[in-house]
C-alpha cells in the first residue's frame, strides 16, 4: 500500500507541476516535429500525429482525468452518505422506499443515462462529472445504510438518544465520524471506477472535449496512430494502468483494515 501511495503521489505531482516546467504547451503544434520520436527536437517523449508534445499532453490529460474522477467521486460520496444515513437511521417504510429507489437506479443502463444527460444539457466537463457522480452513489448508499443500522444500536448512540439529543446531532456527532473510515475506503475504490468511465466516454468522444484533453482522448489518439508510432498509446495507457492499480490497492487495503 505504501508503494502504491508513493507512486500515486508522484503521478499527481507530475500532473500538477509538470506542465510548469515542460517547455511546450499541451495544445501547441511543432510543425517541424510531427510524429517525432522520443528525445528528438527537444521533445522528451516525442510528439503525436500533429506535432503536439506528448509529455505535456500526458501531464495535462492526467490532471483532467483525475480532477473529473475526484469531483465525481465526491458527488457520489455526498449523495451516497446522505441517502444511506437517512435510510439507515429512520428505518421502516422510509428505509424500504429509499432502498427500492436505489434498486431501481441500479437497473438503469449507465450509458443510456449519461447520453441522455448530454442530450438534455449539452457536453461539458462539469456535466461529465456530475452525471457520473449521480449514478455512482448507489453502492456508497448501501454501505453507509448498513453501517448506520449497526451503529445506531451501539451504547453511546442509545445514551445520546436517552439524553434527548436531536437525531441530526446524533448522526452528525456520533454516526458520521464512526463511518468516515469505511466511506473513505470506498471513495478510493470509487475513483478508479470513475477514471475508467471517464476514459471510456472520452475514448468514444462523449466525455472531455477538445481543446481539453484527458487520458481517454490520448489513448484514442494513440490507438488511431499506433500503426506509425506506439509511444502515443503506451504513455497514456501506462499512466492509466498505474493510476487504477494504485487506487485499487490503496482502497482494498484500507477497506480490509477497517473490516
PDB file of C-alpha atoms in Angstrom:
ATOM      1  CA  UNK A   1       0.000   0.000   0.000  1.00  0.00           C
ATOM      2  CA  UNK A   2       2.859   2.373   0.815  1.00  0.00           C
ATOM      3  CA  UNK A   3       4.467   1.860  -2.601  1.00  0.00           C
ATOM      4  CA  UNK A   4       1.096   2.413  -4.303  1.00  0.00           C
ATOM      5  CA  UNK A   5       0.558   5.686  -2.452  1.00  0.00           C
ATOM      6  CA  UNK A   6       4.093   6.869  -3.251  1.00  0.00           C
ATOM      7  CA  UNK A   7       3.660   6.099  -6.963  1.00  0.00           C
ATOM      8  CA  UNK A   8       0.236   7.760  -6.980  1.00  0.00           C
ATOM      9  CA  UNK A   9       1.708  10.813  -5.255  1.00  0.00           C
ATOM     10  CA  UNK A  10       4.419  11.063  -7.905  1.00  0.00           C
ATOM     11  CA  UNK A  11       1.843  10.851 -10.697  1.00  0.00           C
ATOM     12  CA  UNK A  12      -0.305  13.549  -9.084  1.00  0.00           C
ATOM     13  CA  UNK A  13       2.725  15.786  -8.509  1.00  0.00           C
ATOM     14  CA  UNK A  14       3.798  15.373 -12.140  1.00  0.00           C
ATOM     15  CA  UNK A  15       0.277  16.170 -13.345  1.00  0.00           C
ATOM     16  CA  UNK A  16       0.092  19.320 -11.215  1.00  0.00           C
ATOM     17  CA  UNK A  17       3.627  20.663 -11.525  1.00  0.00           C
ATOM     18  CA  UNK A  18       4.911  19.088 -14.727  1.00  0.00           C
ATOM     19  CA  UNK A  19       3.251  21.491 -17.198  1.00  0.00           C
ATOM     20  CA  UNK A  20       5.021  24.365 -15.408  1.00  0.00           C
ATOM     21  CA  UNK A  21       8.464  23.059 -16.342  1.00  0.00           C
ATOM     22  CA  UNK A  22       7.831  21.415 -19.719  1.00  0.00           C
ATOM     23  CA  UNK A  23       8.809  23.952 -22.433  1.00  0.00           C
ATOM     24  CA  UNK A  24       5.836  23.072 -24.640  1.00  0.00           C
ATOM     25  CA  UNK A  25       2.115  23.750 -24.203  1.00  0.00           C
ATOM     26  CA  UNK A  26      -0.127  20.721 -24.425  1.00  0.00           C
ATOM     27  CA  UNK A  27      -2.031  22.158 -27.399  1.00  0.00           C
ATOM     28  CA  UNK A  28       0.775  23.914 -29.297  1.00  0.00           C
ATOM     29  CA  UNK A  29       1.895  22.399 -32.599  1.00  0.00           C
ATOM     30  CA  UNK A  30       5.535  21.944 -33.553  1.00  0.00           C
ATOM     31  CA  UNK A  31       5.354  21.831 -37.344  1.00  0.00           C
ATOM     32  CA  UNK A  32       8.981  20.659 -37.560  1.00  0.00           C
ATOM     33  CA  UNK A  33       8.424  17.665 -35.308  1.00  0.00           C
ATOM     34  CA  UNK A  34       5.261  15.894 -36.430  1.00  0.00           C
ATOM     35  CA  UNK A  35       5.304  12.293 -35.177  1.00  0.00           C
ATOM     36  CA  UNK A  36       8.769  12.887 -33.739  1.00  0.00           C
ATOM     37  CA  UNK A  37      10.256  10.058 -31.706  1.00  0.00           C
ATOM     38  CA  UNK A  38      11.371  10.303 -28.070  1.00  0.00           C
ATOM     39  CA  UNK A  39      14.369  12.557 -27.342  1.00  0.00           C
ATOM     40  CA  UNK A  40      14.136  14.345 -30.688  1.00  0.00           C
ATOM     41  CA  UNK A  41      13.567  18.044 -31.429  1.00  0.00           C
ATOM     42  CA  UNK A  42      13.586  18.738 -27.689  1.00  0.00           C
ATOM     43  CA  UNK A  43      10.532  16.532 -27.033  1.00  0.00           C
ATOM     44  CA  UNK A  44      11.340  14.079 -24.245  1.00  0.00           C
ATOM     45  CA  UNK A  45       8.625  11.556 -25.195  1.00  0.00           C
ATOM     46  CA  UNK A  46       8.158  12.680 -28.780  1.00  0.00           C
ATOM     47  CA  UNK A  47       5.076  14.190 -30.403  1.00  0.00           C
ATOM     48  CA  UNK A  48       1.739  12.998 -31.712  1.00  0.00           C
ATOM     49  CA  UNK A  49       0.355  12.970 -35.256  1.00  0.00           C
ATOM     50  CA  UNK A  50       0.040  16.781 -35.425  1.00  0.00           C
ATOM     51  CA  UNK A  51       3.262  17.654 -33.607  1.00  0.00           C
ATOM     52  CA  UNK A  52       1.928  18.242 -30.071  1.00  0.00           C
ATOM     53  CA  UNK A  53       4.320  17.402 -27.241  1.00  0.00           C
ATOM     54  CA  UNK A  54       3.353  14.018 -25.832  1.00  0.00           C
ATOM     55  CA  UNK A  55       4.768  14.609 -22.331  1.00  0.00           C
ATOM     56  CA  UNK A  56       2.880  17.887 -21.892  1.00  0.00           C
ATOM     57  CA  UNK A  57      -0.348  16.327 -23.158  1.00  0.00           C
ATOM     58  CA  UNK A  58       0.068  13.312 -20.873  1.00  0.00           C
ATOM     59  CA  UNK A  59       0.539  15.553 -17.822  1.00  0.00           C
ATOM     60  CA  UNK A  60      -2.448  17.757 -18.614  1.00  0.00           C
ATOM     61  CA  UNK A  61      -4.562  14.736 -19.590  1.00  0.00           C
ATOM     62  CA  UNK A  62      -3.746  13.054 -16.271  1.00  0.00           C
ATOM     63  CA  UNK A  63      -4.692  16.232 -14.413  1.00  0.00           C
ATOM     64  CA  UNK A  64      -8.058  16.476 -16.201  1.00  0.00           C
ATOM     65  CA  UNK A  65      -8.845  12.783 -15.713  1.00  0.00           C
ATOM     66  CA  UNK A  66      -8.007  12.879 -12.003  1.00  0.00           C
ATOM     67  CA  UNK A  67      -9.951  16.121 -11.494  1.00  0.00           C
ATOM     68  CA  UNK A  68     -13.054  14.692 -13.168  1.00  0.00           C
ATOM     69  CA  UNK A  69     -12.732  11.416 -11.249  1.00  0.00           C
ATOM     70  CA  UNK A  70     -12.217  13.105  -7.876  1.00  0.00           C
ATOM     71  CA  UNK A  71     -15.103  15.537  -8.401  1.00  0.00           C
ATOM     72  CA  UNK A  72     -17.451  12.757  -9.499  1.00  0.00           C
ATOM     73  CA  UNK A  73     -16.396  10.566  -6.567  1.00  0.00           C
ATOM     74  CA  UNK A  74     -17.045  13.427  -4.131  1.00  0.00           C
ATOM     75  CA  UNK A  75     -20.506  13.933  -5.635  1.00  0.00           C
ATOM     76  CA  UNK A  76     -21.152  10.203  -5.204  1.00  0.00           C
ATOM     77  CA  UNK A  77     -19.813  10.370  -1.628  1.00  0.00           C
ATOM     78  CA  UNK A  78     -22.079  13.255  -0.614  1.00  0.00           C
ATOM     79  CA  UNK A  79     -25.224  11.774  -2.177  1.00  0.00           C
ATOM     80  CA  UNK A  80     -24.474   8.226  -1.037  1.00  0.00           C
ATOM     81  CA  UNK A  81     -23.666   9.152   2.572  1.00  0.00           C
ATOM     82  CA  UNK A  82     -26.724  11.408   2.897  1.00  0.00           C
ATOM     83  CA  UNK A  83     -29.059   8.855   1.325  1.00  0.00           C
ATOM     84  CA  UNK A  84     -27.689   5.897   3.269  1.00  0.00           C
ATOM     85  CA  UNK A  85     -27.585   7.761   6.585  1.00  0.00           C
ATOM     86  CA  UNK A  86     -31.212   8.891   6.316  1.00  0.00           C
ATOM     87  CA  UNK A  87     -32.443   5.449   5.250  1.00  0.00           C
ATOM     88  CA  UNK A  88     -30.446   3.611   7.913  1.00  0.00           C
ATOM     89  CA  UNK A  89     -31.328   5.987  10.737  1.00  0.00           C
ATOM     90  CA  UNK A  90     -35.069   6.305  10.074  1.00  0.00           C
ATOM     91  CA  UNK A  91     -35.594   2.684   9.029  1.00  0.00           C
ATOM     92  CA  UNK A  92     -39.018   1.132   8.499  1.00  0.00           C
ATOM     93  CA  UNK A  93     -41.058   2.079   5.461  1.00  0.00           C
ATOM     94  CA  UNK A  94     -38.893   5.102   4.686  1.00  0.00           C
ATOM     95  CA  UNK A  95     -35.810   2.864   4.527  1.00  0.00           C
ATOM     96  CA  UNK A  96     -37.642   0.340   2.367  1.00  0.00           C
ATOM     97  CA  UNK A  97     -38.862   3.024  -0.066  1.00  0.00           C
ATOM     98  CA  UNK A  98     -35.419   4.645  -0.329  1.00  0.00           C
ATOM     99  CA  UNK A  99     -33.724   1.321  -0.963  1.00  0.00           C
ATOM    100  CA  UNK A 100     -36.257   0.466  -3.685  1.00  0.00           C
ATOM    101  CA  UNK A 101     -35.223   3.717  -5.376  1.00  0.00           C
ATOM    102  CA  UNK A 102     -31.605   2.527  -5.206  1.00  0.00           C
ATOM    103  CA  UNK A 103     -32.603  -0.853  -6.654  1.00  0.00           C
ATOM    104  CA  UNK A 104     -34.468   0.855  -9.494  1.00  0.00           C
ATOM    105  CA  UNK A 105     -31.497   3.127 -10.204  1.00  0.00           C
ATOM    106  CA  UNK A 106     -29.205   0.061 -10.359  1.00  0.00           C
ATOM    107  CA  UNK A 107     -31.395  -1.317 -13.134  1.00  0.00           C
ATOM    108  CA  UNK A 108     -30.960   1.756 -15.338  1.00  0.00           C
ATOM    109  CA  UNK A 109     -28.358   1.338 -18.111  1.00  0.00           C
ATOM    110  CA  UNK A 110     -25.495   3.663 -17.235  1.00  0.00           C
ATOM    111  CA  UNK A 111     -24.599   4.645 -20.808  1.00  0.00           C
ATOM    112  CA  UNK A 112     -28.217   5.494 -21.548  1.00  0.00           C
ATOM    113  CA  UNK A 113     -28.331   7.806 -18.529  1.00  0.00           C
ATOM    114  CA  UNK A 114     -25.081   9.578 -19.448  1.00  0.00           C
ATOM    115  CA  UNK A 115     -26.048  10.020 -23.105  1.00  0.00           C
ATOM    116  CA  UNK A 116     -29.490  11.290 -22.071  1.00  0.00           C
ATOM    117  CA  UNK A 117     -27.874  13.869 -19.760  1.00  0.00           C
ATOM    118  CA  UNK A 118     -25.606  15.052 -22.562  1.00  0.00           C
ATOM    119  CA  UNK A 119     -28.502  15.366 -24.969  1.00  0.00           C
ATOM    120  CA  UNK A 120     -30.511  17.396 -22.456  1.00  0.00           C
ATOM    121  CA  UNK A 121     -27.764  19.601 -21.006  1.00  0.00           C
ATOM    122  CA  UNK A 122     -25.107  19.559 -23.723  1.00  0.00           C
ATOM    123  CA  UNK A 123     -21.490  18.432 -23.466  1.00  0.00           C
ATOM    124  CA  UNK A 124     -19.332  19.966 -20.774  1.00  0.00           C
ATOM    125  CA  UNK A 125     -16.710  18.738 -18.342  1.00  0.00           C
ATOM    126  CA  UNK A 126     -18.965  19.859 -15.471  1.00  0.00           C
ATOM    127  CA  UNK A 127     -21.782  17.706 -16.784  1.00  0.00           C
ATOM    128  CA  UNK A 128     -19.437  14.764 -17.183  1.00  0.00           C
ATOM    129  CA  UNK A 129     -18.522  14.536 -13.520  1.00  0.00           C
ATOM    130  CA  UNK A 130     -21.973  15.474 -12.274  1.00  0.00           C
ATOM    131  CA  UNK A 131     -23.534  12.793 -14.452  1.00  0.00           C
ATOM    132  CA  UNK A 132     -21.002  10.153 -13.413  1.00  0.00           C
ATOM    133  CA  UNK A 133     -21.315  11.076  -9.740  1.00  0.00           C
ATOM    134  CA  UNK A 134     -25.092  10.966  -9.958  1.00  0.00           C
ATOM    135  CA  UNK A 135     -25.004   7.273 -10.902  1.00  0.00           C
ATOM    136  CA  UNK A 136     -22.025   6.171  -8.782  1.00  0.00           C
ATOM    137  CA  UNK A 137     -23.539   6.848  -5.342  1.00  0.00           C
ATOM    138  CA  UNK A 138     -25.682   3.717  -5.179  1.00  0.00           C
ATOM    139  CA  UNK A 139     -23.107   1.342  -3.702  1.00  0.00           C
ATOM    140  CA  UNK A 140     -21.984   4.003  -1.238  1.00  0.00           C
ATOM    141  CA  UNK A 141     -25.600   4.459  -0.076  1.00  0.00           C
ATOM    142  CA  UNK A 142     -26.000   0.735   0.619  1.00  0.00           C
ATOM    143  CA  UNK A 143     -22.725   0.544   2.542  1.00  0.00           C
ATOM    144  CA  UNK A 144     -23.497   3.618   4.640  1.00  0.00           C
ATOM    145  CA  UNK A 145     -27.021   2.382   5.358  1.00  0.00           C
ATOM    146  CA  UNK A 146     -25.659  -0.890   6.725  1.00  0.00           C
ATOM    147  CA  UNK A 147     -23.089   0.894   8.848  1.00  0.00           C
ATOM    148  CA  UNK A 148     -25.689   3.291  10.253  1.00  0.00           C
ATOM    149  CA  UNK A 149     -28.087   0.456  11.129  1.00  0.00           C
ATOM    150  CA  UNK A 150     -25.310  -1.192  13.128  1.00  0.00           C
ATOM    151  CA  UNK A 151     -24.054   1.980  14.781  1.00  0.00           C
ATOM    152  CA  UNK A 152     -27.459   3.179  15.967  1.00  0.00           C
ATOM    153  CA  UNK A 153     -27.680   0.152  18.253  1.00  0.00           C
ATOM    154  CA  UNK A 154     -24.353   0.954  19.924  1.00  0.00           C
ATOM    155  CA  UNK A 155     -24.463   2.060  23.597  1.00  0.00           C
ATOM    156  CA  UNK A 156     -23.070   5.548  23.015  1.00  0.00           C
ATOM    157  CA  UNK A 157     -25.803   6.268  20.457  1.00  0.00           C
ATOM    158  CA  UNK A 158     -28.520   4.887  22.724  1.00  0.00           C
ATOM    159  CA  UNK A 159     -27.131   7.001  25.550  1.00  0.00           C
ATOM    160  CA  UNK A 160     -27.294  10.129  23.372  1.00  0.00           C
ATOM    161  CA  UNK A 161     -30.903   9.326  22.470  1.00  0.00           C
ATOM    162  CA  UNK A 162     -31.765   8.803  26.143  1.00  0.00           C
ATOM    163  CA  UNK A 163     -30.201  12.174  26.943  1.00  0.00           C
ATOM    164  CA  UNK A 164     -32.585  13.815  24.476  1.00  0.00           C
ATOM    165  CA  UNK A 165     -30.102  14.719  21.737  1.00  0.00           C
ATOM    166  CA  UNK A 166     -31.799  15.573  18.421  1.00  0.00           C
ATOM    167  CA  UNK A 167     -31.440  12.932  15.659  1.00  0.00           C
ATOM    168  CA  UNK A 168     -29.499  15.325  13.421  1.00  0.00           C
ATOM    169  CA  UNK A 169     -26.992  15.945  16.216  1.00  0.00           C
ATOM    170  CA  UNK A 170     -26.597  12.227  16.926  1.00  0.00           C
ATOM    171  CA  UNK A 171     -25.990  11.477  13.252  1.00  0.00           C
ATOM    172  CA  UNK A 172     -23.541  14.369  12.856  1.00  0.00           C
ATOM    173  CA  UNK A 173     -21.571  13.799  16.080  1.00  0.00           C
ATOM    174  CA  UNK A 174     -21.760  10.033  16.643  1.00  0.00           C
ATOM    175  CA  UNK A 175     -22.705   8.264  13.410  1.00  0.00           C
ATOM    176  CA  UNK A 176     -20.840  10.012  10.598  1.00  0.00           C
ATOM    177  CA  UNK A 177     -17.442  10.162  12.371  1.00  0.00           C
ATOM    178  CA  UNK A 178     -17.594   6.406  13.006  1.00  0.00           C
ATOM    179  CA  UNK A 179     -18.264   5.538   9.371  1.00  0.00           C
ATOM    180  CA  UNK A 180     -15.776   8.036   7.931  1.00  0.00           C
ATOM    181  CA  UNK A 181     -13.064   5.379   7.567  1.00  0.00           C
ATOM    182  CA  UNK A 182     -15.153   2.901   5.578  1.00  0.00           C
ATOM    183  CA  UNK A 183     -16.581   5.758   3.484  1.00  0.00           C
ATOM    184  CA  UNK A 184     -13.018   6.879   2.675  1.00  0.00           C
ATOM    185  CA  UNK A 185     -12.072   3.321   1.674  1.00  0.00           C
ATOM    186  CA  UNK A 186     -14.975   3.081  -0.758  1.00  0.00           C
ATOM    187  CA  UNK A 187     -14.245   6.596  -2.004  1.00  0.00           C
ATOM    188  CA  UNK A 188     -10.784   5.345  -3.005  1.00  0.00           C
ATOM    189  CA  UNK A 189     -12.434   2.382  -4.736  1.00  0.00           C
ATOM    190  CA  UNK A 190     -14.937   4.659  -6.491  1.00  0.00           C
ATOM    191  CA  UNK A 191     -12.264   6.904  -8.013  1.00  0.00           C
ATOM    192  CA  UNK A 192     -10.743   4.182 -10.266  1.00  0.00           C
ATOM    193  CA  UNK A 193     -14.242   3.231 -11.429  1.00  0.00           C
ATOM    194  CA  UNK A 194     -14.883   6.835 -12.407  1.00  0.00           C
ATOM    195  CA  UNK A 195     -11.456   7.057 -14.079  1.00  0.00           C
ATOM    196  CA  UNK A 196     -12.394   4.076 -16.242  1.00  0.00           C
ATOM    197  CA  UNK A 197     -15.817   5.530 -17.054  1.00  0.00           C
ATOM    198  CA  UNK A 198     -14.408   8.941 -17.953  1.00  0.00           C
ATOM    199  CA  UNK A 199     -11.688   7.388 -20.105  1.00  0.00           C
ATOM    200  CA  UNK A 200     -14.228   5.169 -21.865  1.00  0.00           C
ATOM    201  CA  UNK A 201     -16.585   8.070 -22.550  1.00  0.00           C
ATOM    202  CA  UNK A 202     -13.736  10.272 -23.788  1.00  0.00           C
ATOM    203  CA  UNK A 203     -12.476   7.417 -25.959  1.00  0.00           C
ATOM    204  CA  UNK A 204     -15.930   7.314 -27.571  1.00  0.00           C
ATOM    205  CA  UNK A 205     -16.000  11.101 -27.953  1.00  0.00           C
ATOM    206  CA  UNK A 206     -18.706  11.546 -25.287  1.00  0.00           C
ATOM    207  CA  UNK A 207     -16.541  12.805 -22.419  1.00  0.00           C
ATOM    208  CA  UNK A 208     -13.953  15.583 -22.258  1.00  0.00           C
ATOM    209  CA  UNK A 209     -13.925  17.612 -25.458  1.00  0.00           C
ATOM    210  CA  UNK A 210     -11.098  19.246 -27.412  1.00  0.00           C
ATOM    211  CA  UNK A 211      -9.163  21.500 -26.954  1.00  0.00           C
ATOM    212  CA  UNK A 212      -9.039  19.955 -23.464  1.00  0.00           C
ATOM    213  CA  UNK A 213      -7.536  16.538 -23.235  1.00  0.00           C
ATOM    214  CA  UNK A 214      -7.697  13.534 -20.930  1.00  0.00           C
ATOM    215  CA  UNK A 215      -6.167  10.084 -20.733  1.00  0.00           C
ATOM    216  CA  UNK A 216      -9.146   8.671 -22.638  1.00  0.00           C
ATOM    217  CA  UNK A 217      -8.628  11.105 -25.517  1.00  0.00           C
ATOM    218  CA  UNK A 218      -4.873  10.396 -25.557  1.00  0.00           C
ATOM    219  CA  UNK A 219      -5.462   6.642 -25.645  1.00  0.00           C
ATOM    220  CA  UNK A 220      -7.867   7.107 -28.560  1.00  0.00           C
ATOM    221  CA  UNK A 221      -5.363   9.283 -30.453  1.00  0.00           C
ATOM    222  CA  UNK A 222      -2.624   6.760 -29.732  1.00  0.00           C
ATOM    223  CA  UNK A 223      -4.769   3.844 -30.919  1.00  0.00           C
ATOM    224  CA  UNK A 224      -5.558   5.697 -34.160  1.00  0.00           C
ATOM    225  CA  UNK A 225      -1.836   6.315 -34.747  1.00  0.00           C
ATOM    226  CA  UNK A 226      -0.376   3.050 -33.473  1.00  0.00           C
ATOM    227  CA  UNK A 227       0.477   1.826 -36.979  1.00  0.00           C
ATOM    228  CA  UNK A 228       3.061   4.623 -37.172  1.00  0.00           C
ATOM    229  CA  UNK A 229       4.224   5.011 -33.560  1.00  0.00           C
ATOM    230  CA  UNK A 230       3.447   3.209 -30.308  1.00  0.00           C
ATOM    231  CA  UNK A 231       4.618   5.856 -27.804  1.00  0.00           C
ATOM    232  CA  UNK A 232       1.402   7.954 -28.087  1.00  0.00           C
ATOM    233  CA  UNK A 233      -0.542   4.858 -26.995  1.00  0.00           C
ATOM    234  CA  UNK A 234       1.882   3.383 -24.452  1.00  0.00           C
ATOM    235  CA  UNK A 235       2.410   6.608 -22.460  1.00  0.00           C
ATOM    236  CA  UNK A 236      -1.243   7.424 -21.580  1.00  0.00           C
ATOM    237  CA  UNK A 237      -2.097   3.728 -21.363  1.00  0.00           C
ATOM    238  CA  UNK A 238       0.719   3.127 -18.867  1.00  0.00           C
ATOM    239  CA  UNK A 239      -0.308   6.127 -16.757  1.00  0.00           C
ATOM    240  CA  UNK A 240      -3.936   4.973 -16.765  1.00  0.00           C
ATOM    241  CA  UNK A 241      -2.992   1.457 -15.637  1.00  0.00           C
ATOM    242  CA  UNK A 242      -0.696   2.806 -12.899  1.00  0.00           C
ATOM    243  CA  UNK A 243      -3.434   5.093 -11.524  1.00  0.00           C
ATOM    244  CA  UNK A 244      -6.012   2.300 -11.496  1.00  0.00           C
ATOM    245  CA  UNK A 245      -3.639  -0.136  -9.769  1.00  0.00           C
ATOM    246  CA  UNK A 246      -2.528   2.351  -7.110  1.00  0.00           C
ATOM    247  CA  UNK A 247      -6.061   3.458  -6.223  1.00  0.00           C
ATOM    248  CA  UNK A 248      -7.427  -0.085  -6.184  1.00  0.00           C
ATOM    249  CA  UNK A 249      -4.615  -1.402  -3.984  1.00  0.00           C
ATOM    250  CA  UNK A 250      -4.898   1.525  -1.557  1.00  0.00           C
ATOM    251  CA  UNK A 251      -8.694   1.261  -1.342  1.00  0.00           C
ATOM    252  CA  UNK A 252      -8.758  -2.506  -0.824  1.00  0.00           C
ATOM    253  CA  UNK A 253      -6.020  -2.443   1.820  1.00  0.00           C
ATOM    254  CA  UNK A 254      -7.792   0.339   3.710  1.00  0.00           C
ATOM    255  CA  UNK A 255     -11.119  -1.492   3.479  1.00  0.00           C
ATOM    256  CA  UNK A 256      -9.545  -4.725   4.763  1.00  0.00           C
ATOM    257  CA  UNK A 257      -8.020  -2.921   7.729  1.00  0.00           C
ATOM    258  CA  UNK A 258     -11.353  -1.355   8.655  1.00  0.00           C
ATOM    259  CA  UNK A 259     -13.431  -4.514   8.128  1.00  0.00           C
TER     260      UNK A 259
END
